[in-house]
Amino acid sequence: MAARIIDGKEIARRMRQEIGGEVTAFREESGVIPHLAAVLVGDDPASAVYVRNKQRDCEAAGIRSTLHRLSDSTEQAELLELIRRLNADRDVHGILVQLPLPGQIDETTILDAVSPVKDVDAFHPENVGRIVQGRPRFLPCTPHGCQRLLVESGVETAGAHAVVLGRSEIVGKPMALLLIQKGEAANATVTVCHSRTRDLASVTRQADILIAAIGKPEFVTREMVKPGAVVIDVGINRLDDGRLVGDVDFEAVREIAGAITPVPGGVGPMTRAMLLRNTLTAATIQAESRD
Ligand code: GUN
C-alpha cells in the first residue's frame, strides 16, 4: 500500500498561525515586539531565498525582522563587530547568521559569538549543552520541525527504533539528541548512521522511523526501508536538470513506507515555523529578565 504523505506545508501553516496568536498575546501583555535580526553574508542565491522566506514568515506572524547584508569579501572582524552590536541591542531578540559563510570566515568563531539568549538557531555550545542535558532553552529548528511532524502525524516515538542518517551539527546530531530525551515526542531508541557505517542498508532497514539528513540526492532507496516505516526527508538537493529532490528516492520509497514527507513541502516549512517559535521564546526570556 502506498504511504501516507505527511503534509509539512499544511502542518507548518497551522503552527505559524498558532505562534502568530501567541505573538499577538505577548505583544499586548509586554508591549514588546519580538525582533529577529538576520545576517546574510555573500551572494549565494539559495541562502538569499531562505532568508527572504524567513523574513516573510516573521512579518506574517507579527515578528519584526531586519536584514543585515554583507558582501562576499567581508572580513571576520567586521562580522564579529556586527554580532557584538546586535548582542548589545536591547530591541533585537533573535540573531540568525545564515550559513554557509564565505571561506575567509570561521563559522565556529562567529556562531560562538552570538549571545546564547539570542541564539535562535540553537548553535551556541551553551544551548547545545542544555539540549544534551534535557533542559533546552531553544530547540534546533530543523530537528524540532521533524519532531513536530511526527507528533502532528500521530507517529508514536516512544520505544520506536529511530535511525538518523547523517551526523551534522545542524540536523543529525541534535535530531538524535531530541529523540532520546525523556518526554513527549521522544523516548525513542536511536541509531545514528553516517558515511563510515558498515552495511548501512541493514541498519536503516531496522528503522521504524527513518530520518534522512545526509545531503545526497535520492540516496535512500526502497531496499533501505522497512515496509511500513515512517520516512522523514530532510534533504534539499538541486539536480542538474533543475529538479529539487530530497535524500530519499520518493517515488520508489512511497510504495513501501507507511508515511513519508515530500520535498519540497515536508520538513522545510517546519524548520521556518520553528524559527518563529524560537524568536518568540527569545523575546519572552529577554522581557522577563528585564522585569
Ligand atoms: N543554512 C542551512 N540551514 C540553516 C539553518 O538551519 N540555520 C542557518 N542559520 N543557516 C542555515
mmCIF file of C-alpha atoms and ligand atoms in Angstrom:
data_model
loop_
_atom_site.group_PDB
_atom_site.id
_atom_site.type_symbol
_atom_site.label_atom_id
_atom_site.label_comp_id
_atom_site.label_asym_id
_atom_site.label_seq_id
_atom_site.Cartn_x
_atom_site.Cartn_y
_atom_site.Cartn_z
ATOM 1 C CA MET A 1 0.000 0.000 0.000
ATOM 2 C CA ALA A 2 1.306 3.456 -0.849
ATOM 3 C CA ALA A 3 2.500 5.619 2.013
ATOM 4 C CA ARG A 4 0.508 8.400 3.626
ATOM 5 C CA ILE A 5 2.033 11.722 2.603
ATOM 6 C CA ILE A 6 2.893 13.937 5.572
ATOM 7 C CA ASP A 7 1.896 17.449 4.511
ATOM 8 C CA GLY A 8 4.542 19.642 6.122
ATOM 9 C CA LYS A 9 3.282 22.706 4.330
ATOM 10 C CA GLU A 10 -0.166 22.444 5.893
ATOM 11 C CA ILE A 11 1.122 21.480 9.358
ATOM 12 C CA ALA A 12 3.575 24.422 9.251
ATOM 13 C CA ARG A 13 0.786 26.789 8.211
ATOM 14 C CA ARG A 14 -1.200 25.764 11.280
ATOM 15 C CA MET A 15 1.856 26.177 13.502
ATOM 16 C CA ARG A 16 2.606 29.638 12.110
ATOM 17 C CA GLN A 17 -0.968 30.643 12.816
ATOM 18 C CA GLU A 18 -0.764 29.293 16.362
ATOM 19 C CA ILE A 19 2.559 31.066 17.006
ATOM 20 C CA GLY A 20 1.144 34.261 15.440
ATOM 21 C CA GLY A 21 -1.643 34.170 18.048
ATOM 22 C CA GLU A 22 0.913 33.773 20.831
ATOM 23 C CA VAL A 23 2.941 36.678 19.422
ATOM 24 C CA THR A 24 -0.160 38.895 19.477
ATOM 25 C CA ALA A 25 -0.843 37.987 23.119
ATOM 26 C CA PHE A 26 2.820 38.557 24.056
ATOM 27 C CA ARG A 27 2.891 41.953 22.356
ATOM 28 C CA GLU A 28 -0.290 43.061 24.124
ATOM 29 C CA GLU A 29 0.899 41.868 27.503
ATOM 30 C CA SER A 30 4.506 43.064 27.369
ATOM 31 C CA GLY A 31 4.421 45.962 24.913
ATOM 32 C CA VAL A 32 7.449 44.341 23.279
ATOM 33 C CA ILE A 33 7.644 43.497 19.557
ATOM 34 C CA PRO A 34 9.722 40.334 19.029
ATOM 35 C CA HIS A 35 12.547 41.143 16.639
ATOM 36 C CA LEU A 36 14.716 38.794 14.568
ATOM 37 C CA ALA A 37 17.919 40.138 13.020
ATOM 38 C CA ALA A 38 19.039 38.044 10.041
ATOM 39 C CA VAL A 39 22.621 38.271 8.810
ATOM 40 C CA LEU A 40 23.390 37.286 5.225
ATOM 41 C CA VAL A 41 26.991 37.346 4.028
ATOM 42 C CA GLY A 42 27.676 36.968 0.301
ATOM 43 C CA ASP A 43 25.508 36.324 -2.740
ATOM 44 C CA ASP A 44 24.517 32.660 -2.505
ATOM 45 C CA PRO A 45 21.099 32.696 -4.251
ATOM 46 C CA ALA A 46 19.676 29.789 -2.220
ATOM 47 C CA SER A 47 20.643 31.490 1.060
ATOM 48 C CA ALA A 48 19.053 34.733 -0.120
ATOM 49 C CA VAL A 49 15.778 32.876 -0.832
ATOM 50 C CA TYR A 50 15.856 31.132 2.568
ATOM 51 C CA VAL A 51 16.401 34.421 4.392
ATOM 52 C CA ARG A 52 13.688 36.206 2.399
ATOM 53 C CA ASN A 53 11.199 33.438 3.241
ATOM 54 C CA LYS A 54 12.135 33.548 6.925
ATOM 55 C CA GLN A 55 11.581 37.313 6.939
ATOM 56 C CA ARG A 56 8.230 36.947 5.232
ATOM 57 C CA ASP A 57 7.138 34.380 7.841
ATOM 58 C CA CYS A 58 8.195 36.739 10.633
ATOM 59 C CA GLU A 59 6.182 39.623 9.289
ATOM 60 C CA ALA A 60 3.068 37.460 8.833
ATOM 61 C CA ALA A 61 3.376 36.297 12.461
ATOM 62 C CA GLY A 62 3.776 39.807 13.915
ATOM 63 C CA ILE A 63 7.522 39.471 14.448
ATOM 64 C CA ARG A 64 9.740 42.328 13.302
ATOM 65 C CA SER A 65 12.631 41.282 11.096
ATOM 66 C CA THR A 66 15.652 43.190 9.887
ATOM 67 C CA LEU A 67 18.216 42.022 7.358
ATOM 68 C CA HIS A 68 21.925 42.804 7.595
ATOM 69 C CA ARG A 69 23.538 42.110 4.220
ATOM 70 C CA LEU A 70 27.306 41.999 3.970
ATOM 71 C CA SER A 71 29.462 41.492 0.904
ATOM 72 C CA ASP A 72 31.167 38.241 -0.026
ATOM 73 C CA SER A 73 34.564 39.749 0.851
ATOM 74 C CA THR A 74 33.577 40.729 4.413
ATOM 75 C CA GLU A 75 36.361 40.117 6.931
ATOM 76 C CA GLN A 76 35.675 38.097 10.052
ATOM 77 C CA ALA A 77 36.371 41.086 12.336
ATOM 78 C CA GLU A 78 33.660 43.127 10.623
ATOM 79 C CA LEU A 79 31.093 40.357 11.029
ATOM 80 C CA LEU A 80 32.102 39.909 14.683
ATOM 81 C CA GLU A 81 31.602 43.627 15.219
ATOM 82 C CA LEU A 82 28.085 43.421 13.745
ATOM 83 C CA ILE A 83 27.248 40.499 16.041
ATOM 84 C CA ARG A 84 28.549 42.411 19.052
ATOM 85 C CA ARG A 85 26.284 45.308 18.129
ATOM 86 C CA LEU A 86 23.256 43.022 17.716
ATOM 87 C CA ASN A 87 24.040 41.258 21.015
ATOM 88 C CA ALA A 88 24.019 44.642 22.772
ATOM 89 C CA ASP A 89 20.879 45.955 21.043
ATOM 90 C CA ARG A 90 18.007 45.578 23.509
ATOM 91 C CA ASP A 91 15.458 45.794 20.677
ATOM 92 C CA VAL A 92 16.890 42.697 18.955
ATOM 93 C CA HIS A 93 15.796 39.382 20.493
ATOM 94 C CA GLY A 94 16.989 36.804 17.976
ATOM 95 C CA ILE A 95 20.075 36.668 15.742
ATOM 96 C CA LEU A 96 20.263 34.338 12.767
ATOM 97 C CA VAL A 97 23.517 34.104 10.819
ATOM 98 C CA GLN A 98 22.645 32.314 7.596
ATOM 99 C CA LEU A 99 25.063 29.509 6.741
ATOM 100 C CA PRO A 100 27.253 28.785 4.863
ATOM 101 C CA LEU A 101 29.646 31.703 5.377
ATOM 102 C CA PRO A 102 32.404 32.622 2.889
ATOM 103 C CA GLY A 103 35.716 30.760 3.264
ATOM 104 C CA GLN A 104 37.657 33.585 4.934
ATOM 105 C CA ILE A 105 35.284 33.453 7.921
ATOM 106 C CA ASP A 106 35.445 30.765 10.585
ATOM 107 C CA GLU A 107 31.874 29.628 11.222
ATOM 108 C CA THR A 108 32.512 28.355 14.728
ATOM 109 C CA THR A 109 34.050 31.663 15.842
ATOM 110 C CA ILE A 110 31.012 33.522 14.529
ATOM 111 C CA LEU A 111 28.365 31.194 15.956
ATOM 112 C CA ASP A 112 30.128 31.174 19.347
ATOM 113 C CA ALA A 113 29.952 34.988 19.379
ATOM 114 C CA VAL A 114 26.128 35.092 19.225
ATOM 115 C CA SER A 115 24.656 35.725 22.677
ATOM 116 C CA PRO A 116 23.181 32.397 23.902
ATOM 117 C CA VAL A 117 19.878 34.102 24.777
ATOM 118 C CA LYS A 118 19.557 35.406 21.191
ATOM 119 C CA ASP A 119 20.760 32.178 19.537
ATOM 120 C CA VAL A 120 17.520 31.195 17.781
ATOM 121 C CA ASP A 121 19.319 28.510 15.728
ATOM 122 C CA ALA A 122 20.467 26.792 18.967
ATOM 123 C CA PHE A 123 24.010 26.501 17.600
ATOM 124 C CA HIS A 124 25.865 28.024 20.580
ATOM 125 C CA PRO A 125 27.693 25.432 22.718
ATOM 126 C CA GLU A 126 25.771 26.571 25.799
ATOM 127 C CA ASN A 127 22.478 25.847 24.050
ATOM 128 C CA VAL A 128 23.724 22.541 22.624
ATOM 129 C CA GLY A 129 24.876 21.565 26.124
ATOM 130 C CA ARG A 130 21.467 22.392 27.512
ATOM 131 C CA ILE A 131 19.851 20.155 24.881
ATOM 132 C CA VAL A 132 22.230 17.304 25.773
ATOM 133 C CA GLN A 133 21.200 17.651 29.408
ATOM 134 C CA GLY A 134 17.488 17.711 28.581
ATOM 135 C CA ARG A 135 16.903 21.313 29.720
ATOM 136 C CA PRO A 136 16.781 23.228 26.449
ATOM 137 C CA ARG A 137 16.455 26.983 26.076
ATOM 138 C CA PHE A 138 15.865 26.768 22.307
ATOM 139 C CA LEU A 139 15.338 23.660 20.212
ATOM 140 C CA PRO A 140 17.228 23.471 16.905
ATOM 141 C CA CYS A 141 14.799 24.420 14.130
ATOM 142 C CA THR A 142 15.117 21.509 11.681
ATOM 143 C CA PRO A 143 15.201 18.644 14.225
ATOM 144 C CA HIS A 144 12.377 20.305 16.172
ATOM 145 C CA GLY A 145 10.403 20.635 12.932
ATOM 146 C CA CYS A 146 10.888 16.910 12.238
ATOM 147 C CA GLN A 147 9.787 16.067 15.762
ATOM 148 C CA ARG A 148 6.627 18.182 15.415
ATOM 149 C CA LEU A 149 5.856 16.478 12.078
ATOM 150 C CA LEU A 150 5.957 13.113 13.859
ATOM 151 C CA VAL A 151 3.651 14.342 16.626
ATOM 152 C CA GLU A 152 1.176 16.026 14.289
ATOM 153 C CA SER A 153 1.054 12.886 12.126
ATOM 154 C CA GLY A 154 0.243 10.725 15.139
ATOM 155 C CA VAL A 155 3.506 8.749 14.995
ATOM 156 C CA GLU A 156 4.421 7.069 18.282
ATOM 157 C CA THR A 157 8.108 7.661 19.025
ATOM 158 C CA ALA A 158 8.240 6.078 22.494
ATOM 159 C CA GLY A 159 10.039 2.757 22.226
ATOM 160 C CA ALA A 160 10.367 3.057 18.449
ATOM 161 C CA HIS A 161 13.684 2.484 16.714
ATOM 162 C CA ALA A 162 14.608 5.802 15.066
ATOM 163 C CA VAL A 163 17.528 5.709 12.657
ATOM 164 C CA VAL A 164 19.107 9.067 11.849
ATOM 165 C CA LEU A 165 21.087 9.070 8.632
ATOM 166 C CA GLY A 166 23.700 11.845 8.920
ATOM 167 C CA ARG A 167 25.677 13.319 11.810
ATOM 168 C CA SER A 168 25.798 17.039 11.033
ATOM 169 C CA GLU A 169 25.821 19.602 13.828
ATOM 170 C CA ILE A 170 22.700 21.259 12.353
ATOM 171 C CA VAL A 171 20.498 18.196 11.876
ATOM 172 C CA GLY A 172 21.816 14.668 12.538
ATOM 173 C CA LYS A 173 23.395 15.100 15.967
ATOM 174 C CA PRO A 174 20.681 17.310 17.515
ATOM 175 C CA MET A 175 17.950 15.137 15.937
ATOM 176 C CA ALA A 176 19.322 12.110 17.763
ATOM 177 C CA LEU A 177 19.504 14.122 20.987
ATOM 178 C CA LEU A 178 15.864 15.197 20.785
ATOM 179 C CA LEU A 179 14.611 11.687 20.098
ATOM 180 C CA ILE A 180 16.469 10.033 23.002
ATOM 181 C CA GLN A 181 15.188 12.526 25.589
ATOM 182 C CA LYS A 182 12.606 11.553 28.155
ATOM 183 C CA GLY A 183 9.240 13.130 27.454
ATOM 184 C CA GLU A 184 6.728 13.804 24.735
ATOM 185 C CA ALA A 185 7.653 13.014 21.118
ATOM 186 C CA ALA A 186 10.822 11.299 22.288
ATOM 187 C CA ASN A 187 11.791 8.179 24.286
ATOM 188 C CA ALA A 188 12.981 6.524 21.070
ATOM 189 C CA THR A 189 15.816 4.051 20.685
ATOM 190 C CA VAL A 190 18.163 5.953 18.398
ATOM 191 C CA THR A 191 20.859 4.837 15.975
ATOM 192 C CA VAL A 192 22.958 7.393 14.107
ATOM 193 C CA CYS A 193 24.434 6.270 10.759
ATOM 194 C CA HIS A 194 26.986 8.071 8.620
ATOM 195 C CA SER A 195 29.419 7.639 5.737
ATOM 196 C CA ARG A 196 31.544 5.138 7.684
ATOM 197 C CA THR A 197 28.660 2.921 8.825
ATOM 198 C CA ARG A 198 29.127 -0.705 7.731
ATOM 199 C CA ASP A 199 26.278 -2.323 5.795
ATOM 200 C CA LEU A 200 24.168 0.788 6.010
ATOM 201 C CA ALA A 201 21.053 -0.771 4.475
ATOM 202 C CA SER A 202 20.929 -3.460 7.159
ATOM 203 C CA VAL A 203 20.779 -0.695 9.791
ATOM 204 C CA THR A 204 18.291 1.580 8.037
ATOM 205 C CA ARG A 205 16.016 -1.430 7.412
ATOM 206 C CA GLN A 206 15.602 -1.752 11.173
ATOM 207 C CA ALA A 207 14.124 1.732 11.448
ATOM 208 C CA ASP A 208 10.524 2.276 12.495
ATOM 209 C CA ILE A 209 11.304 5.949 11.908
ATOM 210 C CA LEU A 210 13.987 6.844 9.350
ATOM 211 C CA ILE A 211 15.296 10.404 9.234
ATOM 212 C CA ALA A 212 17.421 11.105 6.165
ATOM 213 C CA ALA A 213 19.805 14.049 6.510
ATOM 214 C CA ILE A 214 22.912 13.279 4.506
ATOM 215 C CA GLY A 215 22.647 15.768 1.657
ATOM 216 C CA LYS A 216 22.881 13.187 -1.130
ATOM 217 C CA PRO A 217 20.106 13.257 -3.736
ATOM 218 C CA GLU A 218 17.757 10.249 -3.651
ATOM 219 C CA PHE A 219 20.280 8.257 -1.608
ATOM 220 C CA VAL A 220 17.695 6.252 0.333
ATOM 221 C CA THR A 221 16.325 3.532 -1.905
ATOM 222 C CA ARG A 222 13.413 1.174 -1.432
ATOM 223 C CA GLU A 223 15.762 -1.631 -0.306
ATOM 224 C CA MET A 224 16.895 0.507 2.634
ATOM 225 C CA VAL A 225 13.427 0.915 4.132
ATOM 226 C CA LYS A 226 11.379 -1.450 6.271
ATOM 227 C CA PRO A 227 7.803 -1.847 4.988
ATOM 228 C CA GLY A 228 5.512 0.479 6.933
ATOM 229 C CA ALA A 229 8.317 2.721 8.264
ATOM 230 C CA VAL A 230 7.847 6.467 8.704
ATOM 231 C CA VAL A 231 10.344 8.312 6.494
ATOM 232 C CA ILE A 232 11.286 11.938 7.182
ATOM 233 C CA ASP A 233 13.363 13.505 4.396
ATOM 234 C CA VAL A 234 15.456 16.499 5.477
ATOM 235 C CA GLY A 235 17.437 16.759 2.225
ATOM 236 C CA ILE A 236 17.043 19.516 -0.338
ATOM 237 C CA ASN A 237 19.177 18.831 -3.408
ATOM 238 C CA ARG A 238 19.089 20.583 -6.781
ATOM 239 C CA LEU A 239 19.738 18.169 -9.666
ATOM 240 C CA ASP A 240 21.493 19.174 -12.897
ATOM 241 C CA ASP A 241 18.132 19.133 -14.697
ATOM 242 C CA GLY A 242 16.833 21.712 -12.191
ATOM 243 C CA ARG A 243 14.613 19.328 -10.211
ATOM 244 C CA LEU A 244 14.552 19.690 -6.435
ATOM 245 C CA VAL A 245 14.778 16.316 -4.676
ATOM 246 C CA GLY A 246 15.347 15.064 -1.161
ATOM 247 C CA ASP A 247 17.751 12.484 0.238
ATOM 248 C CA VAL A 248 15.085 9.818 -0.384
ATOM 249 C CA ASP A 249 14.033 8.291 -3.695
ATOM 250 C CA PHE A 250 10.476 9.446 -3.070
ATOM 251 C CA GLU A 251 8.630 7.609 -5.852
ATOM 252 C CA ALA A 252 10.193 4.240 -5.003
ATOM 253 C CA VAL A 253 10.095 4.575 -1.212
ATOM 254 C CA ARG A 254 6.494 5.798 -1.058
ATOM 255 C CA GLU A 255 5.444 2.378 -2.385
ATOM 256 C CA ILE A 256 6.737 0.677 0.724
ATOM 257 C CA ALA A 257 6.801 3.238 3.581
ATOM 258 C CA GLY A 258 3.883 3.770 5.961
ATOM 259 C CA ALA A 259 4.236 7.559 5.811
ATOM 260 C CA ILE A 260 6.684 9.883 4.078
ATOM 261 C CA THR A 261 7.434 13.599 3.793
ATOM 262 C CA PRO A 262 7.675 15.139 0.307
ATOM 263 C CA VAL A 263 10.414 17.511 -0.904
ATOM 264 C CA PRO A 264 9.563 20.317 -1.186
ATOM 265 C CA GLY A 265 6.638 20.717 1.236
ATOM 266 C CA GLY A 266 7.834 18.456 4.048
ATOM 267 C CA VAL A 267 10.498 19.444 6.557
ATOM 268 C CA GLY A 268 11.460 22.824 5.014
ATOM 269 C CA PRO A 269 8.331 24.792 6.024
ATOM 270 C CA MET A 270 8.508 23.257 9.516
ATOM 271 C CA THR A 271 12.085 24.498 10.012
ATOM 272 C CA ARG A 272 10.899 28.015 9.284
ATOM 273 C CA ALA A 273 7.944 27.728 11.657
ATOM 274 C CA MET A 274 10.235 26.598 14.483
ATOM 275 C CA LEU A 275 12.388 29.687 13.954
ATOM 276 C CA LEU A 276 9.329 31.816 14.729
ATOM 277 C CA ARG A 277 8.778 29.797 17.887
ATOM 278 C CA ASN A 278 12.396 30.389 18.980
ATOM 279 C CA THR A 279 12.209 34.107 18.255
ATOM 280 C CA LEU A 280 9.128 34.403 20.453
ATOM 281 C CA THR A 281 10.884 32.362 23.160
ATOM 282 C CA ALA A 282 13.917 34.663 22.920
ATOM 283 C CA ALA A 283 11.748 37.776 23.263
ATOM 284 C CA THR A 284 9.924 36.235 26.237
ATOM 285 C CA ILE A 285 13.153 35.307 28.044
ATOM 286 C CA GLN A 286 14.625 38.761 27.498
ATOM 287 C CA ALA A 287 11.428 40.586 28.533
ATOM 288 C CA GLU A 288 11.245 38.511 31.730
ATOM 289 C CA SER A 289 14.882 39.121 32.621
ATOM 290 C CA ARG A 290 14.219 42.881 32.490
ATOM 291 C CA ASP A 291 11.136 42.795 34.721
HETATM 292 N N1 GUN B 1 21.765 27.083 6.431
HETATM 293 C C1 GUN B 1 21.171 25.898 6.205
HETATM 294 N N2 GUN B 1 20.387 25.562 7.258
HETATM 295 C C2 GUN B 1 20.487 26.560 8.150
HETATM 296 C C3 GUN B 1 19.903 26.789 9.429
HETATM 297 O O1 GUN B 1 19.129 25.991 9.966
HETATM 298 N N3 GUN B 1 20.253 27.937 10.035
HETATM 299 C C4 GUN B 1 21.115 28.819 9.477
HETATM 300 N N4 GUN B 1 21.410 29.918 10.166
HETATM 301 N N5 GUN B 1 21.666 28.650 8.298
HETATM 302 C C5 GUN B 1 21.346 27.519 7.642
#
